[in-house]
Structure formats: structure tokens, C-alpha cells
Amino acid sequence: MAGNISAAEYKERIERLKQLMAEQELDACLVYGDEYRKENLRYVSNYWPLFERGATLVRKHGDPIVIAAPEGELMCREMTAWDDIRLLPQFTCVTVPDEIEYPQANYTSLKVIMDELRAQGPLRRIGISGIDAMSAPLLKSIKDSLEGADWIDAGDLLFRLRMTKTEAEVECLRTAARIADAGYRRMIENVKPGMTELELSAFAYGECMKQGAESVPFIVMASGERVRTIIGRPTSKVIEDGDMIMTAIAVQFEGYVATVGFPFVAGTMSDEQRAFIDLLVEAEDIALSKLKPGALQRELVQAVKGYFADRNVTRYDLYPPLHGCGLAEAESPYPDENSAASFEIGMTVNTDISLFGHPHGSNRVEESLVVTADGYESMSALVRTLSANWKKTGTVSVG
């Protein structure tokens, strides 16, 4: 295993999880994940299953046990921070109900694993992180492996651990944001009437992978009348002169996801479109002025919503203007106008300043940021450039 997140940091994460387990009197904690809900599993083990399921069983003493399935065993050994890997038949392919035969698989069973842990000490209360992501049959087989135990939903423990980031995690997000910037820049430089949305998005996909993206979880894209879809996927629709482009790129690097988005227009921009983009740029400036350690998160939300109310566009303001980012594109915190929490140094967040259904367009500004002692650091140099150039020239210029 190599990369920004060291083996020592994974050990430290497990120790912090054990502290939270002790507070809730948990004797063990099973952290589940798969290709689609990878975040918590990757946080504790660096394992990201492909097709299959995975888990990490954290016990009171000793290193964790990583649970995988046969087809991905070697990939698991290549990725994971831990040496003890067990294969279970219940963890094979997520997407099919069939029982798949792997005649060379060296399977164990959940009962064998639980008996091994019980030999080390009582197993009365066991936490599960990822109950919401696993199938009912899998959850039943897990619970049936240890009679008499209380199984506790422990998802909140992982969300608490992931709320603030280490410098190594922030560095992963910085890299993801830099790659996303490169892909977004390519779209702005190459957009022209007559191409399809799929052709435009291909500039971003190709550039992001060339720049070292581990994955591009999504490219949101819509043009013209389609911008009302809020989170539309790129289609074969032909982009016409004067079409507003609503797009955002999410880039994953070593598990960490940063997102970038800024409105632009193919061909000729109207005065009405220009005024609409002004609203979003000014609203983001207001949001950034409220982003600092110790500040109440609700004050940022209230400031943006107050600005939109003053401009009579509240009916187009559909959700809060900021959310967390990290191992998921959107994660805690996700504050609203009543949130009691404060920003803390090391939190990483995305602005999501958006208006949808407005007569002159629908769009958003997205930018990945980290809360610092001095306020915040933008991890997207491109959004800062686009915003500054917009205020100077009224054009979406990457130079």
C-alpha cells in the first residue's frame, strides 16, 4: 500500500474508533462497504471492493480482520492496510442473486470468526456501520453468526471520525480538486454550439483520467432547457448557441472526492444570463465571508438565503448552500438554517450555491474548501480564477 494515507494513520483511525466503541460499550464493530457505499470501509482499511462486498471487523484488542470475497482477494491484499484477510461466500457479487461457485476459494465462516473473537473476551454488544447499505439476507446472516448478542447501529461513529480531516486527507482532496479543475478547464476551452453534451463531457473525463484521477464518480451536465433537471447526466442533446451549461465534475483520488462547478454559456451570452450568474457569484462571496473556525454553520446558510430573499429568488433556492466533502462527494456537515454546530479547523466542505427553475437559467457554483485557522483555503484554483475574472470582465475566462 502506498499513497498519501500512511499505515500509521490507519492504525490511529482504528485506535480512535476503539475509543468511541468503549464509550458505547461495544465489544466489536463491523464496518461494511461495497463498490457503491465504500466510504466507511475505505476509511478504516483502504479497501474498495469491485463488484463484491467487504467489511472490516474491529475488535477491542489487536489489528482488524478484513472480510472480502474470492474474485477480489488479490486486489484486497494489494489495497488494504491490514494483513488478516478472510473470505466469506456471503460477500460475493453485489448485483446478482445467484450463488456463484468459486471452487478454489479458501472460505471461512462468520461463525468461525465470531468464535475466534469470543475466545478473546465476551461479545455482548457489537456495532455495525453500514446497515443501511447492506441487503437484508446479509444482515440476517451476520446476526445469526452470534446468538445472544445485541447488534447496534454504529454508523454515527464513523461519521464522527470522518468529520474533520488530517493533513494527509486534505492533501488527497487538494489533488482531487486540482484534477477536477483540469477537466473543467478543458470543457470551458472546448465548448461550442453543435457538439453534444456527451462530447463536451468527454473532454473532462479524458483529462481527469490523464491527470491521475482514481475515478470520476460523476459529471453532472445539462444544457439549454435541460438545466432545470438539477442533477442531469450528459446526453446526446446537441448544444445550441446561447445554451447555458450546468455541469459539475466530481473527481476521486485515493478515495477522496472533490467537486468543481461554475456556470458558462456556449456561444453568445445574454444580458439575462449574465445577471443570473452575477447572483450566484455574489452569493458565494457572501458564503465564503462566513466560513471560519468557531462560526456557526447556520449563519453561513442564513446569509446566503437572506441574500437570495433580498433579490426575490427564494423560490428557486432549493437546498442548503454548503455540504461536507471527503470520502464521499457529499457528507457531513450538511447544515441548514437551524444547525447548532460550528465550523472547526480541518473540516472540508463544498459550496453548492444554486438556483433552479429561474427564468434565465439554472445553475450552481461548487468549490472544495478546507477550514483553516485563518478562515478557509480554496482547493480549487480554477473556481477562484473564474470568479475573479467574472467580476473583472463579466466573462467566464480561464486565463
CSV table of C-alpha atoms in Angstrom, one decimal:
chain,number,residue,atom,x,y,z
A,1,MET,CA,0.0,0.0,0.0
A,2,ALA,CA,1.3,3.4,-1.0
A,3,GLY,CA,-0.1,6.9,-1.1
A,4,ASN,CA,-0.9,9.9,1.0
A,5,ILE,CA,-2.5,8.0,3.8
A,6,SER,CA,0.1,6.1,5.7
A,7,ALA,CA,-0.2,2.8,7.6
A,8,ALA,CA,0.4,4.7,10.8
A,9,GLU,CA,-2.6,6.9,10.1
A,10,TYR,CA,-4.8,3.8,9.6
A,11,LYS,CA,-3.7,2.5,12.9
A,12,GLU,CA,-4.5,5.8,14.5
A,13,ARG,CA,-8.0,5.7,13.0
A,14,ILE,CA,-8.6,2.3,14.4
A,15,GLU,CA,-7.5,3.4,17.9
A,16,ARG,CA,-9.9,6.4,17.7
A,17,LEU,CA,-12.7,4.1,16.7
A,18,LYS,CA,-11.9,1.8,19.6
A,19,GLN,CA,-12.2,4.8,22.0
A,20,LEU,CA,-15.7,5.5,20.6
A,21,MET,CA,-16.5,1.8,20.9
A,22,ALA,CA,-15.5,1.8,24.5
A,23,GLU,CA,-17.8,4.9,25.2
A,24,GLN,CA,-20.7,2.9,23.8
A,25,GLU,CA,-19.6,-0.3,25.5
A,26,LEU,CA,-19.2,-2.1,22.1
A,27,ASP,CA,-17.1,-5.3,22.2
A,28,ALA,CA,-16.5,-5.2,18.4
A,29,CYS,CA,-17.6,-3.2,15.4
A,30,LEU,CA,-18.2,-4.4,11.8
A,31,VAL,CA,-17.7,-1.7,9.2
A,32,TYR,CA,-19.4,-2.7,5.9
A,33,GLY,CA,-18.8,-1.4,2.4
A,34,ASP,CA,-19.1,-2.3,-1.3
A,35,GLU,CA,-18.4,-0.7,-4.7
A,36,TYR,CA,-21.3,1.7,-4.2
A,37,ARG,CA,-21.0,2.6,-0.5
A,38,LYS,CA,-17.3,2.4,0.0
A,39,GLU,CA,-16.6,5.4,2.3
A,40,ASN,CA,-16.5,3.9,5.9
A,41,LEU,CA,-14.9,0.7,4.8
A,42,ARG,CA,-12.2,2.6,3.0
A,43,TYR,CA,-11.7,4.9,5.9
A,44,VAL,CA,-10.8,2.0,8.3
A,45,SER,CA,-9.0,-0.3,5.8
A,46,ASN,CA,-8.3,1.4,2.5
A,47,TYR,CA,-10.3,-1.5,0.8
A,48,TRP,CA,-12.6,-0.5,-2.0
A,49,PRO,CA,-14.4,-3.7,-3.4
A,50,LEU,CA,-15.1,-4.0,-7.1
A,51,PHE,CA,-18.4,-6.0,-7.8
A,52,GLU,CA,-18.2,-7.6,-4.3
A,53,ARG,CA,-18.8,-6.7,-0.7
A,54,GLY,CA,-16.3,-6.1,2.0
A,55,ALA,CA,-16.1,-5.4,5.7
A,56,THR,CA,-13.6,-4.7,8.5
A,57,LEU,CA,-14.2,-6.2,11.9
A,58,VAL,CA,-12.6,-4.1,14.6
A,59,ARG,CA,-12.1,-5.9,17.9
A,60,LYS,CA,-11.1,-4.5,21.3
A,61,HIS,CA,-7.6,-5.8,21.1
A,62,GLY,CA,-5.3,-6.4,18.1
A,63,ASP,CA,-5.5,-5.5,14.5
A,64,PRO,CA,-8.7,-5.6,12.5
A,65,ILE,CA,-9.9,-8.5,10.3
A,66,VAL,CA,-10.7,-7.6,6.7
A,67,ILE,CA,-13.5,-9.6,5.1
A,68,ALA,CA,-13.6,-10.0,1.3
A,69,ALA,CA,-14.7,-12.3,-1.5
A,70,PRO,CA,-12.7,-14.6,-3.8
A,71,GLU,CA,-12.6,-12.6,-7.0
A,72,GLY,CA,-11.3,-9.5,-5.3
A,73,GLU,CA,-9.0,-11.2,-2.8
A,74,LEU,CA,-5.7,-10.2,-4.5
A,75,MET,CA,-7.0,-6.6,-5.1
A,76,CYS,CA,-7.9,-6.5,-1.4
A,77,ARG,CA,-4.4,-7.7,-0.4
A,78,GLU,CA,-2.9,-5.0,-2.7
A,79,MET,CA,-5.0,-2.2,-1.3
A,80,THR,CA,-5.7,-2.9,2.4
A,81,ALA,CA,-3.8,-1.5,5.3
A,82,TRP,CA,-4.3,-4.8,7.3
A,83,ASP,CA,-2.8,-8.3,6.9
A,84,ASP,CA,-5.6,-10.5,8.3
A,85,ILE,CA,-8.0,-11.1,5.3
A,86,ARG,CA,-10.8,-13.7,5.4
A,87,LEU,CA,-13.1,-14.8,2.6
A,88,LEU,CA,-16.8,-15.3,3.0
A,89,PRO,CA,-19.3,-16.7,0.5
A,90,GLN,CA,-21.9,-14.1,1.6
A,91,PHE,CA,-19.6,-11.3,0.3
A,92,THR,CA,-19.6,-12.3,-3.4
A,93,CYS,CA,-21.1,-10.2,-6.3
A,94,VAL,CA,-23.4,-7.5,-5.1
A,95,THR,CA,-25.6,-7.3,-8.2
A,96,VAL,CA,-26.8,-10.9,-8.7
A,97,PRO,CA,-29.0,-13.1,-6.5
A,98,ASP,CA,-27.3,-16.3,-7.9
A,99,GLU,CA,-24.9,-18.3,-5.7
A,100,ILE,CA,-21.6,-18.1,-7.5
A,101,GLU,CA,-19.2,-21.1,-7.2
A,102,TYR,CA,-15.5,-20.4,-6.6
A,103,PRO,CA,-14.0,-23.9,-6.3
A,104,GLN,CA,-10.6,-22.6,-5.3
A,105,ALA,CA,-11.8,-20.2,-2.7
A,106,ASN,CA,-10.4,-20.6,0.8
A,107,TYR,CA,-13.6,-19.7,2.6
A,108,THR,CA,-14.2,-19.3,6.3
A,109,SER,CA,-17.5,-18.5,8.0
A,110,LEU,CA,-18.9,-15.7,10.2
A,111,LYS,CA,-19.4,-18.2,13.0
A,112,VAL,CA,-15.7,-19.2,12.9
A,113,ILE,CA,-14.7,-15.6,13.1
A,114,MET,CA,-17.1,-14.8,15.9
A,115,ASP,CA,-16.0,-17.9,17.9
A,116,GLU,CA,-12.4,-16.7,17.5
A,117,LEU,CA,-13.2,-13.3,18.8
A,118,ARG,CA,-15.3,-14.7,21.7
A,119,ALA,CA,-12.3,-16.7,22.8
A,120,GLN,CA,-10.6,-13.4,23.4
A,121,GLY,CA,-13.4,-12.0,25.5
A,122,PRO,CA,-17.2,-11.5,25.8
A,123,LEU,CA,-19.2,-10.5,22.7
A,124,ARG,CA,-22.3,-8.9,24.2
A,125,ARG,CA,-22.7,-5.7,22.1
A,126,ILE,CA,-21.5,-5.5,18.5
A,127,GLY,CA,-21.8,-2.4,16.4
A,128,ILE,CA,-22.5,-2.4,12.7
A,129,SER,CA,-21.6,0.5,10.4
A,130,GLY,CA,-23.4,0.3,7.1
A,131,ILE,CA,-26.7,-1.3,8.0
A,132,ASP,CA,-28.4,1.0,5.6
A,133,ALA,CA,-26.2,-0.2,2.7
A,134,MET,CA,-26.4,-4.0,3.1
A,135,SER,CA,-29.0,-6.5,2.0
A,136,ALA,CA,-31.5,-8.0,4.4
A,137,PRO,CA,-30.2,-11.6,3.9
A,138,LEU,CA,-26.6,-10.4,4.6
A,139,LEU,CA,-27.6,-8.6,7.7
A,140,LYS,CA,-29.5,-11.7,8.9
A,141,SER,CA,-26.5,-14.0,8.3
A,142,ILE,CA,-24.3,-11.6,10.3
A,143,LYS,CA,-26.7,-11.5,13.2
A,144,ASP,CA,-27.3,-15.3,13.1
A,145,SER,CA,-23.5,-15.9,13.4
A,146,LEU,CA,-23.6,-14.9,17.1
A,147,GLU,CA,-26.6,-15.8,19.1
A,148,GLY,CA,-27.5,-13.8,22.1
A,149,ALA,CA,-25.6,-10.7,21.1
A,150,ASP,CA,-27.1,-7.2,20.8
A,151,TRP,CA,-26.3,-5.7,17.4
A,152,ILE,CA,-26.1,-1.9,17.5
A,153,ASP,CA,-26.3,0.6,14.6
A,154,ALA,CA,-22.9,2.2,14.9
A,155,GLY,CA,-22.9,4.3,11.7
A,156,ASP,CA,-22.6,7.5,13.6
A,157,LEU,CA,-19.2,6.5,15.0
A,158,LEU,CA,-17.6,6.6,11.5
A,159,PHE,CA,-19.3,9.9,10.6
A,160,ARG,CA,-17.9,11.4,13.8
A,161,LEU,CA,-14.4,10.2,12.9
A,162,ARG,CA,-14.6,11.5,9.3
A,163,MET,CA,-15.9,15.0,10.2
A,164,THR,CA,-12.5,16.6,10.4
A,165,LYS,CA,-9.6,15.7,8.3
A,166,THR,CA,-5.8,15.2,8.8
A,167,GLU,CA,-3.3,17.0,6.6
A,168,ALA,CA,-2.9,13.8,4.6
A,169,GLU,CA,-6.6,13.6,3.9
A,170,VAL,CA,-6.6,17.3,2.9
A,171,GLU,CA,-3.7,16.7,0.5
A,172,CYS,CA,-5.8,14.0,-1.2
A,173,LEU,CA,-8.6,16.4,-1.6
A,174,ARG,CA,-6.3,19.1,-2.9
A,175,THR,CA,-5.1,16.7,-5.6
A,176,ALA,CA,-8.6,15.7,-6.5
A,177,ALA,CA,-9.6,19.3,-6.8
A,178,ARG,CA,-6.6,20.1,-9.0
A,179,ILE,CA,-7.5,17.2,-11.3
A,180,ALA,CA,-11.2,18.3,-11.4
A,181,ASP,CA,-10.0,21.9,-12.3
A,182,ALA,CA,-8.1,20.5,-15.2
A,183,GLY,CA,-11.1,18.6,-16.6
A,184,TYR,CA,-13.4,21.6,-16.1
A,185,ARG,CA,-10.9,23.9,-17.8
A,186,ARG,CA,-10.9,21.6,-20.8
A,187,MET,CA,-14.7,21.8,-21.1
A,188,ILE,CA,-14.7,25.6,-20.9
A,189,GLU,CA,-12.0,25.9,-23.5
A,190,ASN,CA,-13.7,23.5,-26.0
A,191,VAL,CA,-17.4,24.1,-25.6
A,192,LYS,CA,-19.1,25.2,-28.9
A,193,PRO,CA,-22.5,25.0,-30.4
A,194,GLY,CA,-23.2,21.9,-32.4
A,195,MET,CA,-21.5,19.4,-30.1
A,196,THR,CA,-23.5,17.1,-27.9
A,197,GLU,CA,-23.4,17.1,-24.1
A,198,LEU,CA,-21.7,13.7,-24.2
A,199,GLU,CA,-18.9,15.1,-26.4
A,200,LEU,CA,-18.4,18.0,-24.1
A,201,SER,CA,-18.2,15.8,-21.0
A,202,ALA,CA,-15.7,13.5,-22.8
A,203,PHE,CA,-13.1,16.4,-22.6
A,204,ALA,CA,-13.4,16.3,-18.8
A,205,TYR,CA,-13.4,12.6,-18.4
A,206,GLY,CA,-10.3,12.2,-20.6
A,207,GLU,CA,-8.4,15.0,-19.0
A,208,CYS,CA,-9.2,13.9,-15.4
A,209,MET,CA,-8.0,10.3,-16.0
A,210,LYS,CA,-4.9,11.6,-17.8
A,211,GLN,CA,-4.2,13.8,-14.8
A,212,GLY,CA,-4.3,10.8,-12.4
A,213,ALA,CA,-7.9,10.5,-11.2
A,214,GLU,CA,-8.6,7.2,-9.5
A,215,SER,CA,-12.2,7.6,-10.6
A,216,VAL,CA,-14.7,10.2,-11.9
A,217,PRO,CA,-17.8,9.4,-9.8
A,218,PHE,CA,-20.0,11.6,-11.9
A,219,ILE,CA,-20.2,14.5,-14.3
A,220,VAL,CA,-23.5,16.4,-13.8
A,221,MET,CA,-24.4,18.0,-17.1
A,222,ALA,CA,-27.3,19.7,-18.8
A,223,SER,CA,-27.7,22.4,-21.4
A,224,GLY,CA,-30.4,24.8,-22.6
A,225,GLU,CA,-33.9,23.8,-21.3
A,226,ARG,CA,-32.4,20.7,-19.6
A,227,VAL,CA,-30.6,22.8,-16.9
A,228,ARG,CA,-33.9,22.6,-15.0
A,229,THR,CA,-33.1,18.9,-14.2
A,230,ILE,CA,-30.8,19.9,-11.3
A,231,ILE,CA,-28.6,16.9,-11.5
A,232,GLY,CA,-29.0,15.7,-15.1
A,233,ARG,CA,-26.5,13.3,-16.8
A,234,PRO,CA,-24.9,14.3,-20.1
A,235,THR,CA,-27.0,13.1,-23.1
A,236,SER,CA,-26.9,13.2,-26.9
A,237,LYS,CA,-28.7,16.5,-26.9
A,238,VAL,CA,-27.0,19.0,-29.2
A,239,ILE,CA,-25.8,22.1,-27.5
A,240,GLU,CA,-27.1,25.3,-29.3
A,241,ASP,CA,-25.8,28.8,-29.4
A,242,GLY,CA,-26.7,30.6,-26.2
A,243,ASP,CA,-27.3,27.5,-24.2
A,244,MET,CA,-26.3,27.8,-20.6
A,245,ILE,CA,-24.3,24.8,-19.4
A,246,MET,CA,-24.9,23.5,-15.9
A,247,THR,CA,-22.2,21.0,-15.1
A,248,ALA,CA,-20.1,19.8,-12.2
A,249,ILE,CA,-17.2,17.3,-12.0
A,250,ALA,CA,-16.5,15.0,-9.0
A,251,VAL,CA,-13.0,13.5,-9.0
A,252,GLN,CA,-11.8,10.8,-6.7
A,253,PHE,CA,-8.2,10.5,-5.6
A,254,GLU,CA,-7.1,7.8,-3.1
A,255,GLY,CA,-10.8,7.6,-2.1
A,256,TYR,CA,-11.3,11.4,-1.5
A,257,VAL,CA,-13.7,13.3,-3.7
A,258,ALA,CA,-13.6,17.0,-4.7
A,259,THR,CA,-16.1,18.7,-6.9
A,260,VAL,CA,-15.9,21.8,-9.1
A,261,GLY,CA,-18.7,23.7,-10.9
A,262,PHE,CA,-19.2,27.1,-12.4
A,263,PRO,CA,-21.8,28.4,-14.9
A,264,PHE,CA,-20.8,29.0,-18.5
A,265,VAL,CA,-22.6,29.5,-21.8
A,266,ALA,CA,-22.0,28.0,-25.3
A,267,GLY,CA,-21.6,30.8,-27.8
A,268,THR,CA,-23.4,34.1,-27.2
A,269,MET,CA,-24.3,35.0,-23.6
A,270,SER,CA,-27.4,37.2,-23.0
A,271,ASP,CA,-27.7,40.0,-20.5
A,272,GLU,CA,-30.2,38.0,-18.6
A,273,GLN,CA,-27.8,35.1,-18.3
A,274,ARG,CA,-25.1,37.5,-17.2
A,275,ALA,CA,-27.3,38.9,-14.4
A,276,PHE,CA,-28.2,35.3,-13.3
A,277,ILE,CA,-24.5,34.3,-13.0
A,278,ASP,CA,-23.9,37.5,-11.0
A,279,LEU,CA,-26.4,36.3,-8.4
A,280,LEU,CA,-24.5,33.0,-7.9
A,281,VAL,CA,-21.1,34.6,-7.8
A,282,GLU,CA,-22.2,37.3,-5.3
A,283,ALA,CA,-23.9,34.6,-3.1
A,284,GLU,CA,-20.8,32.5,-3.0
A,285,ASP,CA,-18.7,35.6,-1.9
A,286,ILE,CA,-21.2,36.0,1.0
A,287,ALA,CA,-20.9,32.3,1.9
A,288,LEU,CA,-17.1,32.5,2.0
A,289,SER,CA,-17.2,35.5,4.2
A,290,LYS,CA,-18.9,33.3,6.9
A,291,LEU,CA,-16.6,30.4,6.6
A,292,LYS,CA,-14.2,30.4,9.6
A,293,PRO,CA,-13.5,28.3,12.6
A,294,GLY,CA,-15.9,28.9,15.5
A,295,ALA,CA,-18.5,30.4,13.3
A,296,LEU,CA,-22.0,28.8,13.5
A,297,GLN,CA,-22.7,26.9,10.4
A,298,ARG,CA,-26.3,28.2,10.3
A,299,GLU,CA,-25.0,31.7,9.9
A,300,LEU,CA,-23.5,30.9,6.5
A,301,VAL,CA,-26.8,29.3,5.4
A,302,GLN,CA,-28.8,32.2,6.7
A,303,ALA,CA,-26.6,34.7,5.0
A,304,VAL,CA,-26.9,33.1,1.5
A,305,LYS,CA,-30.7,32.6,1.9
A,306,GLY,CA,-31.1,36.2,3.1
A,307,TYR,CA,-29.3,37.4,0.0
A,308,PHE,CA,-31.5,35.3,-2.2
A,309,ALA,CA,-34.6,36.7,-0.4
A,310,ASP,CA,-33.4,40.2,-0.9
A,311,ARG,CA,-33.1,39.5,-4.7
A,312,ASN,CA,-36.6,37.9,-4.8
A,313,VAL,CA,-35.2,34.5,-5.9
A,314,THR,CA,-36.0,32.4,-2.8
A,315,ARG,CA,-38.5,30.2,-4.8
A,316,TYR,CA,-35.5,29.0,-6.9
A,317,ASP,CA,-33.3,28.2,-3.9
A,318,LEU,CA,-33.9,24.5,-3.3
A,319,TYR,CA,-31.5,23.3,-0.7
A,320,PRO,CA,-28.7,24.4,1.7
A,321,PRO,CA,-25.7,26.1,0.1
A,322,LEU,CA,-22.9,24.0,1.6
A,323,HIS,CA,-22.1,20.4,2.5
A,324,GLY,CA,-19.1,18.4,3.7
A,325,CYS,CA,-16.8,16.6,1.3
A,326,GLY,CA,-14.2,13.8,1.8
A,327,LEU,CA,-14.6,10.1,1.2
A,328,ALA,CA,-18.0,10.9,-0.2
A,329,GLU,CA,-18.8,13.8,-2.6
A,330,ALA,CA,-21.4,14.9,-0.1
A,331,GLU,CA,-21.0,14.1,3.6
A,332,SER,CA,-21.5,15.7,7.0
A,333,PRO,CA,-21.7,18.5,7.8
A,334,TYR,CA,-24.8,19.5,5.8
A,335,PRO,CA,-26.1,22.5,7.7
A,336,ASP,CA,-29.5,24.2,7.4
A,337,GLU,CA,-30.7,27.4,9.0
A,338,ASN,CA,-31.2,25.8,12.4
A,339,SER,CA,-27.9,23.9,12.7
A,340,ALA,CA,-26.3,24.3,16.1
A,341,ALA,CA,-22.8,23.1,15.1
A,342,SER,CA,-19.8,25.4,14.4
A,343,PHE,CA,-17.1,25.1,11.8
A,344,GLU,CA,-13.9,23.5,13.0
A,345,ILE,CA,-10.3,23.6,11.8
A,346,GLY,CA,-9.8,20.7,9.5
A,347,MET,CA,-13.4,20.4,8.2
A,348,THR,CA,-13.6,20.1,4.4
A,349,VAL,CA,-16.7,21.4,2.7
A,350,ASN,CA,-18.1,22.2,-0.7
A,351,THR,CA,-20.1,25.3,-1.5
A,352,ASP,CA,-23.1,24.4,-3.5
A,353,ILE,CA,-24.6,27.8,-4.3
A,354,SER,CA,-27.5,27.1,-6.6
A,355,LEU,CA,-30.7,28.4,-8.1
A,356,PHE,CA,-33.0,26.1,-10.2
A,357,GLY,CA,-36.0,27.0,-12.3
A,358,HIS,CA,-35.1,30.7,-12.7
A,359,PRO,CA,-36.4,32.2,-15.9
A,360,HIS,CA,-32.9,32.9,-17.1
A,361,GLY,CA,-31.2,29.7,-16.1
A,362,SER,CA,-30.5,27.1,-13.5
A,363,ASN,CA,-27.0,26.5,-12.2
A,364,ARG,CA,-24.6,26.2,-9.3
A,365,VAL,CA,-21.2,27.2,-8.1
A,366,GLU,CA,-19.3,24.4,-6.4
A,367,GLU,CA,-15.9,24.7,-4.8
A,368,SER,CA,-14.0,22.4,-2.4
A,369,LEU,CA,-12.6,24.2,0.7
A,370,VAL,CA,-10.8,23.4,4.0
A,371,VAL,CA,-11.4,25.4,7.2
A,372,THR,CA,-8.2,26.8,8.5
A,373,ALA,CA,-7.1,28.9,11.5
A,374,ASP,CA,-7.3,32.0,9.3
A,375,GLY,CA,-10.7,31.2,7.8
A,376,TYR,CA,-10.5,28.9,4.8
A,377,GLU,CA,-8.4,27.7,1.9
A,378,SER,CA,-9.9,27.1,-1.5
A,379,MET,CA,-8.7,23.8,-3.0
A,380,SER,CA,-10.0,24.8,-6.5
A,381,ALA,CA,-7.7,27.4,-8.0
A,382,LEU,CA,-9.9,27.4,-11.1
A,383,VAL,CA,-13.1,28.5,-9.3
A,384,ARG,CA,-11.1,31.3,-7.7
A,385,THR,CA,-9.8,32.3,-11.2
A,386,LEU,CA,-13.3,32.1,-12.8
A,387,SER,CA,-14.9,34.1,-10.0
A,388,ALA,CA,-12.2,36.8,-10.1
A,389,ASN,CA,-12.3,37.1,-13.9
A,390,TRP,CA,-16.1,37.2,-13.9
A,391,LYS,CA,-16.1,40.1,-11.5
A,392,LYS,CA,-13.5,42.0,-13.7
A,393,THR,CA,-14.7,41.2,-17.2
A,394,GLY,CA,-18.2,39.6,-17.0
A,395,THR,CA,-16.9,36.6,-18.9
A,396,VAL,CA,-16.1,33.0,-18.0
A,397,SER,CA,-12.4,33.1,-18.7
A,398,VAL,CA,-9.9,30.5,-17.5
A,399,GLY,CA,-6.8,32.8,-18.2
